[in-house]
MMTF fields as JSON, N, C-alpha, C and O atoms, coordinates in Angstrom:
{
  "mmtfVersion": "1.0.0",
  "mmtfProducer": "UNKNOWN",
  "numBonds": 483,
  "numAtoms": 484,
  "numGroups": 121,
  "numChains": 1,
  "numModels": 1,
  "chainsPerModel": [1],
  "groupsPerChain": [121],
  "chainIdList": ["A"],
  "bondAtomList": [4, 2, 8, 6, 12, 10, 16, 14, 20, 18, 24, 22, 28, 26, 32, 30, 36, 34, 40, 38, 44, 42, 48, 46, 52, 50, 56, 54, 60, 58, 64, 62, 68, 66, 72, 70, 76, 74, 80, 78, 84, 82, 88, 86, 92, 90, 96, 94, 100, 98, 104, 102, 108, 106, 112, 110, 116, 114, 120, 118, 124, 122, 128, 126, 132, 130, 136, 134, 140, 138, 144, 142, 148, 146, 152, 150, 156, 154, 160, 158, 164, 162, 168, 166, 172, 170, 176, 174, 180, 178, 184, 182, 188, 186, 192, 190, 196, 194, 200, 198, 204, 202, 208, 206, 212, 210, 216, 214, 220, 218, 224, 222, 228, 226, 232, 230, 236, 234, 240, 238, 244, 242, 248, 246, 252, 250, 256, 254, 260, 258, 264, 262, 268, 266, 272, 270, 276, 274, 280, 278, 284, 282, 288, 286, 292, 290, 296, 294, 300, 298, 304, 302, 308, 306, 312, 310, 316, 314, 320, 318, 324, 322, 328, 326, 332, 330, 336, 334, 340, 338, 344, 342, 348, 346, 352, 350, 356, 354, 360, 358, 364, 362, 368, 366, 372, 370, 376, 374, 380, 378, 384, 382, 388, 386, 392, 390, 396, 394, 400, 398, 404, 402, 408, 406, 412, 410, 416, 414, 420, 418, 424, 422, 428, 426, 432, 430, 436, 434, 440, 438, 444, 442, 448, 446, 452, 450, 456, 454, 460, 458, 464, 462, 468, 466, 472, 470, 476, 474, 480, 478],
  "bondOrderList": [1, 1, 1, 1, 1, 1, 1, 1, 1, 1, 1, 1, 1, 1, 1, 1, 1, 1, 1, 1, 1, 1, 1, 1, 1, 1, 1, 1, 1, 1, 1, 1, 1, 1, 1, 1, 1, 1, 1, 1, 1, 1, 1, 1, 1, 1, 1, 1, 1, 1, 1, 1, 1, 1, 1, 1, 1, 1, 1, 1, 1, 1, 1, 1, 1, 1, 1, 1, 1, 1, 1, 1, 1, 1, 1, 1, 1, 1, 1, 1, 1, 1, 1, 1, 1, 1, 1, 1, 1, 1, 1, 1, 1, 1, 1, 1, 1, 1, 1, 1, 1, 1, 1, 1, 1, 1, 1, 1, 1, 1, 1, 1, 1, 1, 1, 1, 1, 1, 1, 1],
  "groupList": [{"groupName": "UNK", "atomNameList": ["N", "CA", "C", "O"], "elementList": ["N", "C", "C", "O"], "formalChargeList": [0, 0, 0, 0], "bondAtomList": [1, 0, 2, 1, 3, 2], "bondOrderList": [1, 1, 2], "singleLetterCode": "X", "chemCompType": "L-PEPTIDE LINKING"}],
  "groupTypeList": [0, 0, 0, 0, 0, 0, 0, 0, 0, 0, 0, 0, 0, 0, 0, 0, 0, 0, 0, 0, 0, 0, 0, 0, 0, 0, 0, 0, 0, 0, 0, 0, 0, 0, 0, 0, 0, 0, 0, 0, 0, 0, 0, 0, 0, 0, 0, 0, 0, 0, 0, 0, 0, 0, 0, 0, 0, 0, 0, 0, 0, 0, 0, 0, 0, 0, 0, 0, 0, 0, 0, 0, 0, 0, 0, 0, 0, 0, 0, 0, 0, 0, 0, 0, 0, 0, 0, 0, 0, 0, 0, 0, 0, 0, 0, 0, 0, 0, 0, 0, 0, 0, 0, 0, 0, 0, 0, 0, 0, 0, 0, 0, 0, 0, 0, 0, 0, 0, 0, 0, 0],
  "groupIdList": [1, 2, 3, 4, 5, 6, 7, 8, 9, 10, 11, 12, 13, 14, 15, 16, 17, 18, 19, 20, 21, 22, 23, 24, 25, 26, 27, 28, 29, 30, 31, 32, 33, 34, 35, 36, 37, 38, 39, 40, 41, 42, 43, 44, 45, 46, 47, 48, 49, 50, 51, 52, 53, 54, 55, 56, 57, 58, 59, 60, 61, 62, 63, 64, 65, 66, 67, 68, 69, 70, 71, 72, 73, 74, 75, 76, 77, 78, 79, 80, 81, 82, 83, 84, 85, 86, 87, 88, 89, 90, 91, 92, 93, 94, 95, 96, 97, 98, 99, 100, 101, 102, 103, 104, 105, 106, 107, 108, 109, 110, 111, 112, 113, 114, 115, 116, 117, 118, 119, 120, 121],
  "secStructList": [7, 3, 3, 7, 3, 3, 3, 3, 3, 3, 3, 2, 2, 2, 2, 4, 4, 4, 1, 3, 3, 3, 3, 3, 3, 3, 3, 3, 1, 1, 4, 4, 4, 7, 3, 3, 3, 3, 3, 3, 3, 7, 1, 1, 7, 3, 3, 3, 3, 3, 3, 3, 7, 5, 7, 7, 7, 6, 6, 7, 7, 4, 4, 4, 6, 6, 7, 6, 6, 1, 7, 7, 4, 4, 4, 1, 7, 5, 3, 3, 7, 1, 3, 3, 3, 3, 3, 3, 3, 3, 3, 4, 4, 4, 7, 1, 1, 7, 7, 7, 7, 3, 3, 3, 3, 3, 7, 7, 7, 7, 1, 7, 7, 3, 3, 6, 6, 3, 3, 7, 7],
  "xCoordList": [-5.265, -5.502, -5.882, -5.234, -6.888, -7.314, -6.596, -6.525, -6.053, -5.357, -6.003, -6.124, -6.432, -7.063, -6.239, -6.384, -5.361, -4.559, -3.234, -3.114, -2.257, -0.964, -0.766, -1.143, -0.19, 0.066, 1.525, 2.012, 2.2, 3.574, 3.733, 3.202, 4.472, 4.762, 6.146, 7.134, 6.207, 7.464, 7.618, 6.632, 8.875, 9.104, 10.353, 11.498, 10.061, 11.174, 11.961, 13.176, 11.304, 11.997, 13.09, 14.098, 12.906, 13.9, 14.849, 16.025, 14.366, 15.158, 15.849, 16.83, 15.353, 15.894, 16.243, 15.336, 17.546, 17.927, 17.545, 17.628, 17.13, 16.697, 15.217, 14.728, 14.493, 13.06, 12.809, 13.406, 11.909, 11.576, 10.925, 10.123, 11.305, 10.677, 9.722, 8.699, 9.986, 9.105, 8.975, 9.968, 7.738, 7.416, 6.665, 5.785, 7.015, 6.361, 5.792, 6.511, 4.507, 3.854, 3.56, 2.957, 3.998, 3.768, 3.067, 3.36, 2.131, 1.369, 1.325, 1.446, 1.15, 1.001, 0.783, 0.831, 0.546, 0.341, 1.684, 1.814, 2.689, 4.015, 5.033, 4.679, 6.259, 7.309, 7.481, 7.87, 7.189, 7.42, 6.329, 6.523, 5.178, 4.112, 3.722, 2.585, 4.687, 4.408, 4.12, 4.78, 3.101, 2.703, 2.651, 2.074, 3.246, 3.19, 1.807, 1.319, 1.16, -0.195, -0.282, -1.298, 0.779, 0.729, 2.13, 3.035, 2.307, 3.538, 3.168, 2.274, 3.865, 3.527, 4.767, 5.831, 4.625, 5.696, 5.414, 4.298, 6.384, 6.201, 7.093, 8.179, 6.642, 7.432, 7.506, 6.556, 8.638, 8.915, 7.772, 7.217, 7.41, 6.259, 6.526, 7.635, 5.521, 5.564, 4.221, 3.185, 4.236, 2.994, 2.66, 3.509, 1.401, 0.971, 0.666, -0.044, 1.217, 0.955, 0.111, 0.53, -1.081, -2.005, -2.002, -2.182, -1.799, -1.805, -2.956, -2.946, -3.964, -5.134, -4.792, -4.262, -5.108, -4.858, -6.199, -6.866, -6.579, -7.87, -7.63, -6.695, -8.477, -8.397, -8.761, -9.725, -8.04, -8.391, -9.691, -9.963, -10.486, -11.758, -11.466, -10.701, -12.04, -11.769, -12.336, -11.842, -13.349, -13.999, -13.383, -13.813, -12.406, -11.771, -10.514, -9.771, -10.28, -9.08, -8.32, -8.875, -7.044, -6.21, -6.758, -6.627, -7.392, -7.918, -9.206, -9.692, -9.807, -11.019, -10.687, -11.604, -9.421, -9.038, -9.609, -9.91, -9.762, -10.255, -11.769, -12.312, -12.448, -13.909, -14.616, -14.48, -15.361, -16.055, -17.164, -17.588, -17.671, -18.744, -18.271, -19.083, -16.956, -16.453, -16.776, -16.802, -17.018, -17.353, -16.167, -15.009, -16.479, -15.431, -14.89, -15.64, -13.57, -12.94, -13.225, -12.804, -13.936, -14.202, -14.954, -14.852, -15.724, -16.487, -15.707, -16.219, -14.506, -13.709, -13.227, -12.969, -13.105, -12.67, -11.203, -10.428, -10.842, -9.437, -8.608, -9.16, -7.325, -6.41, -6.236, -6.067, -6.28, -6.032, -4.599, -4.223, -3.794, -2.393, -1.833, -2.311, -0.794, -0.027, 1.259, 1.85, 1.699, 2.915, 2.611, 1.958, 3.094, 3.054, 4.473, 5.114, 4.967, 6.343, 6.323, 5.705, 7.007, 7.135, 8.6, 9.523, 8.771, 10.117, 10.293, 9.47, 11.349, 11.696, 12.616, 13.8, 12.078, 12.792, 13.814, 14.898, 13.46, 14.416, 14.132, 13.022, 15.161, 15.084, 15.248, 15.726, 14.855, 15.102, 16.615, 17.358, 17.037, 18.445, 19.379, 20.534, 18.892, 19.665, 20.292, 21.41, 19.547, 20.055, 20.232, 19.675, 21.008, 21.297, 20.56, 20.302, 20.235, 19.481, 18.126, 17.894, 17.235, 15.921, 15.411, 15.789, 14.567, 13.886, 12.383, 11.84, 11.728, 10.263, 9.979, 10.265, 9.423, 9.285, 8.245, 8.388, 7.233, 6.203, 5.471, 5.308, 5.034, 4.24, 3.065, 3.198, 1.91, 0.69, 0.041, 0.069, -0.546, -1.268, -2.696, -2.939, -3.658, -5.077, -5.816, -5.552, -6.756, -7.679, -8.976, -9.163, -9.885, -11.143, -12.014, -11.941, -12.799, -13.706, -14.871, -15.343, -15.312, -16.492, -17.605, -17.383, -18.791, -19.961, -20.032, -21.101, -18.968, -18.966, -18.684, -19.484, -17.554, -17.167, -17.949, -18.359, -18.138, -18.838, -17.855, -17.261, -17.695, -16.79, -17.54, -18.044, -17.635, -18.398, -19.853, -20.493, -20.401, -21.822, -22.173, -23.327, -21.178, -21.42, -20.847, -19.709, -21.622, -21.053, -19.94, -19.986, -18.961, -17.834, -18.062, -18.326, -17.958, -18.21, -17.025, -17.035],
  "yCoordList": [-11.628, -10.216, -9.515, -9.715, -8.731, -7.99, -6.663, -5.942, -6.347, -5.058, -4.398, -5.01, -3.107, -2.454, -1.315, -1.005, -0.676, 0.407, 0.504, 0.132, 1.002, 1.362, 2.851, 3.349, 3.569, 4.993, 5.273, 4.789, 6.062, 6.424, 7.925, 8.563, 8.49, 9.921, 10.088, 9.616, 10.779, 11.031, 12.514, 13.245, 12.963, 14.411, 14.573, 14.537, 14.749, 14.91, 16.19, 16.205, 17.272, 18.511, 18.407, 19.109, 17.554, 17.385, 16.233, 16.298, 15.186, 13.957, 13.783, 13.046, 14.442, 14.378, 12.967, 12.169, 12.619, 11.317, 10.13, 8.975, 10.421, 9.35, 9.022, 8.095, 9.761, 9.576, 8.412, 8.353, 7.467, 6.363, 6.848, 7.782, 6.17, 6.44, 5.33, 5.599, 4.111, 2.964, 2.104, 1.728, 1.8, 0.91, -0.301, -0.178, -1.451, -2.688, -3.303, -3.452, -3.664, -4.257, -5.71, -6.057, -6.549, -8.011, -8.459, -7.976, -9.395, -9.908, -11.444, -12.028, -12.056, -13.505, -13.984, -13.198, -15.269, -15.855, -16.268, -16.316, -16.568, -16.884, -16.14, -15.598, -16.118, -15.456, -16.11, -15.454, -17.416, -18.177, -18.067, -18.495, -17.501, -17.367, -15.896, -15.601, -14.994, -13.578, -13.387, -13.963, -12.551, -12.252, -10.749, -10.068, -10.217, -8.785, -8.412, -8.959, -7.479, -7.071, -5.626, -5.199, -4.861, -3.437, -2.885, -3.16, -2.13, -1.403, 0.043, 0.34, 0.964, 2.372, 3.153, 3.028, 3.953, 4.856, 6.234, 6.73, 6.871, 8.207, 9.205, 8.862, 10.459, 11.527, 12.658, 13.425, 12.752, 13.808, 13.968, 15.06, 12.899, 12.963, 13.806, 13.801, 14.519, 15.254, 15.053, 15.403, 14.484, 14.226, 12.758, 11.901, 12.473, 11.091, 10.475, 11.055, 9.283, 8.478, 7.3, 6.535, 7.171, 6.115, 5.02, 5.301, 3.792, 2.643, 1.747, 1.192, 1.611, 0.77, -0.664, -0.951, -1.555, -2.99, -3.715, -3.844, -4.176, -4.91, -6.191, -6.304, -7.167, -8.415, -8.138, -7.414, -8.677, -8.482, -9.216, -10.281, -8.646, -9.291, -10.565, -10.514, -11.687, -12.953, -12.939, -13.666, -12.14, -12.151, -11.125, -11.053, -10.349, -9.389, -9.954, -10.69, -9.628, -10.061, -8.803, -7.705, -8.987, -7.856, -7.139, -5.919, -7.876, -7.208, -6.468, -5.76, -6.599, -5.861, -4.534, -3.824, -4.194, -3.034, -1.728, -0.813, -1.627, -0.412, -0.386, 0.583, -1.444, -1.554, -0.617, -0.795, 0.367, 1.305, 0.666, 1.238, -0.52, -1.216, -2.172, -2.824, -2.262, -3.209, -2.691, -1.479, -3.579, -3.172, -2.497, -2.769, -1.625, -0.927, -1.883, -2.682, -1.807, -2.651, -2.226, -2.898, -1.118, -0.574, -1.549, -1.468, -2.491, -3.408, -4.681, -5.526, -4.805, -5.988, -5.943, -4.866, -7.098, -7.15, -6.805, -6.859, -6.454, -6.164, -7.435, -8.536, -7.298, -8.403, -9.048, -8.353, -10.381, -11.096, -11.624, -12.335, -11.26, -11.66, -11.569, -10.787, -12.377, -12.262, -11.509, -10.966, -11.465, -10.764, -9.702, -9.977, -8.469, -7.413, -6.943, -6.489, -7.041, -6.634, -5.471, -5.528, -4.399, -3.219, -3.141, -3.042, -3.187, -3.162, -1.807, -1.41, -1.107, 0.147, -0.246, -0.519, -0.271, -0.768, 0.224, -0.155, 1.521, 2.556, 3.874, 4.121, 4.713, 6.013, 7.107, 6.844, 8.34, 9.474, 9.723, 9.451, 10.223, 10.594, 9.415, 9.605, 8.198, 6.951, 6.808, 6.313, 7.251, 7.147, 5.709, 4.812, 5.472, 4.126, 3.761, 2.586, 4.753, 4.558, 5.235, 5.96, 4.988, 5.573, 6.119, 5.631, 7.113, 7.653, 7.523, 8.068, 6.805, 6.799, 7.333, 6.669, 8.516, 9.236, 8.611, 8.669, 8.031, 7.358, 6.363, 6.58, 5.285, 4.251, 3.854, 3.733, 3.654, 3.243, 2.103, 2.092, 1.14, 0.026, 0.121, 0.229, 0.079, 0.219, -1.033, -1.633, -1.422, -2.514, -1.932, -0.716, -2.794, -2.311, -1.702, -2.132, -0.738, -0.126, -1.073, -1.787, -1.057, -1.864, -0.94, 0.256, -1.471, -0.642, -0.388, -0.046, -0.537, -0.279, -1.544, -2.479, -1.56, -2.713, -2.734, -1.696, -3.918, -4.083, -4.631, -5.692, -3.902, -4.339, -4.472, -3.478, -5.665, -5.865, -5.578, -5.174, -5.775, -5.519, -4.079, -3.766, -3.183, -1.778, -1.389, -1.74, -0.658, -0.245, 0.772, 1.647, 0.663, 1.609, 2.667, 2.348, 3.912, 5.003, 5.908, 6.892],
  "zCoordList": [9.491, 9.77, 8.455, 7.428, 8.499, 7.296, 7.258, 8.253, 6.063, 5.852, 4.65, 3.589, 4.819, 3.697, 3.102, 1.92, 3.92, 3.387, 4.11, 5.278, 3.411, 3.981, 3.738, 2.677, 4.681, 4.486, 4.884, 5.906, 4.051, 4.306, 4.213, 3.304, 5.167, 5.129, 4.555, 5.119, 3.403, 2.708, 2.475, 2.376, 2.386, 2.164, 1.263, 1.715, -0.012, -0.986, -0.712, -0.912, -0.255, 0.004, 1.065, 0.982, 2.044, 3.103, 2.801, 3.158, 2.156, 2.024, 0.661, 0.558, -0.363, -1.725, -2.157, -2.396, -2.271, -2.819, -1.909, -2.328, -0.673, 0.208, 0.057, 0.702, -0.78, -0.941, -1.902, -2.977, -1.506, -2.388, -3.697, -3.709, -4.803, -6.1, -6.437, -7.067, -6.064, -6.358, -5.114, -4.491, -4.765, -3.637, -4.167, -5.019, -3.663, -4.002, -2.736, -1.748, -2.748, -1.548, -1.833, -2.848, -0.918, -1.019, 0.244, 1.337, 0.083, 1.244, 1.143, 0.066, 2.3, 2.37, 3.792, 4.737, 3.937, 5.272, 5.879, 7.102, 5.042, 5.55, 4.677, 3.63, 5.102, 4.325, 2.96, 1.994, 2.884, 1.644, 0.604, -0.533, 0.963, -0.053, -0.321, -0.687, -0.13, -0.409, -1.885, -2.75, -2.154, -3.529, -3.67, -2.822, -4.726, -4.964, -5.436, -6.425, -4.735, -5.116, -5.543, -6.092, -5.295, -5.64, -5.856, -5.069, -6.887, -7.14, -7.374, -8.166, -6.677, -6.764, -7.199, -6.592, -8.245, -8.672, -8.165, -8.319, -7.566, -6.962, -7.636, -8.102, -7.695, -8.272, -7.261, -7.095, -6.591, -5.607, -4.608, -4.481, -3.896, -2.975, -1.733, -1.198, -1.285, 0.002, 0.655, 0.09, 1.856, 2.602, 2.647, 2.398, 2.97, 3.118, 1.772, 0.95, 1.557, 0.365, 0.85, 1.718, 0.273, 0.67, -0.4, -1.584, 0.02, -0.895, -0.461, 0.637, -1.348, -1.047, -1.406, -2.48, -0.481, -0.702, -0.729, 0.298, -1.882, -2.077, -2.808, -3.601, -2.54, -3.284, -4.746, -4.997, -5.699, -7.096, -7.414, -6.858, -8.304, -8.712, -9.503, -10.467, -9.135, -9.844, -11.256, -12.117, -11.514, -12.841, -13.817, -14.969, -13.389, -14.259, -14.886, -14.237, -16.101, -16.82, -17.243, -17.271, -17.568, -17.99, -19.183, -19.278, -20.134, -21.346, -21.067, -21.949, -19.838, -19.49, -18.777, -18.364, -18.629, -17.851, -18.413, -17.647, -19.749, -20.363, -20.553, -21.082, -20.123, -20.287, -19.299, -18.089, -19.789, -18.897, -18.104, -17.099, -18.511, -17.803, -16.73, -16.073, -16.547, -15.55, -14.136, -13.92, -13.189, -11.828, -11.147, -11.464, -10.221, -9.438, -8.397, -7.836, -8.126, -7.113, -5.696, -4.754, -5.52, -4.169, -3.29, -2.066, -3.884, -3.078, -2.691, -1.957, -3.174, -2.881, -1.435, -0.898, -0.811, 0.575, 0.729, -0.227, 1.938, 2.249, 2.107, 2.093, 2.006, 1.865, 3.241, 4.243, 3.28, 4.526, 4.469, 3.537, 5.497, 5.518, 6.886, 7.708, 7.164, 8.396, 8.141, 9.074, 6.912, 6.528, 5.485, 4.478, 5.736, 4.769, 4.571, 5.519, 3.376, 3.054, 2.111, 1.048, 2.501, 1.621, 1.161, 1.969, -0.136, -0.725, -1.402, -2.228, -1.057, -1.734, -2.901, -2.702, -4.077, -5.268, -5.77, -6.214, -5.698, -6.144, -5.432, -4.962, -5.364, -4.765, -5.808, -6.912, -5.471, -6.328, -6.421, -5.478, -7.523, -7.784, -7.555, -7.172, -7.786, -7.624, -6.226, -6.08, -5.207, -3.819, -3.417, -4.05, -2.364, -1.902, -0.589, -0.325, 0.204, 1.444, 1.276, 0.309, 2.233, 2.106, 3.451, 4.516, 3.378, 4.54, 4.314, 3.352, 5.199, 5.295, 6.685, 7.681, 6.753, 8.025, 8.929, 10.151, 8.387, 9.219, 8.35, 7.149, 8.944, 8.249, 9.128, 10.346, 8.494, 9.194, 8.423, 7.192, 9.138, 8.543, 9.048, 10.25, 8.094, 8.458, 8.063, 7.021, 8.923, 8.644, 8.131, 8.155, 7.662, 7.14, 8.267, 9.418, 7.927, 8.889, 9.167, 8.283, 10.407, 10.791, 11.221, 11.405, 11.384, 11.761, 13.249, 13.755, 13.949, 15.379, 16.162, 16.171, 16.809, 17.562, 18.873, 19.393, 19.378, 20.65, 21.691, 21.499, 22.777, 23.828, 25.112, 25.635, 25.64, 26.863, 26.734, 27.705, 25.557, 25.337, 25.055, 24.764, 25.138, 24.866, 23.523, 23.214, 22.705, 21.405, 21.532, 22.397, 20.692, 20.715, 19.647, 18.487, 20.044, 19.099, 19.043, 18.304]
}
């Protein structure tokens, strides 16, 4: 299954110490081959937090990160995975429990699905 974005609705104003401060996203085909592909640090978030999940470019290296001529990752395909694990590593105010008010998983957009020979719009 292709996954391109995760979205979380968080509200620091209502949840305070229950609000996540750091999220770690891991993906894989089985539980045993999960790989961390994204870590997000948050500061008192309110509203939708969007986490883009893209395959890393094979030709980019860590020392090329500051190169202004490097290609944009926007053209990379979505991550293919059967398992998506979101780990809340820490909460604001050293909280012990967490509140994530809503979570959404998005796949890549297509140019129009065809169902029964009719285009879907």
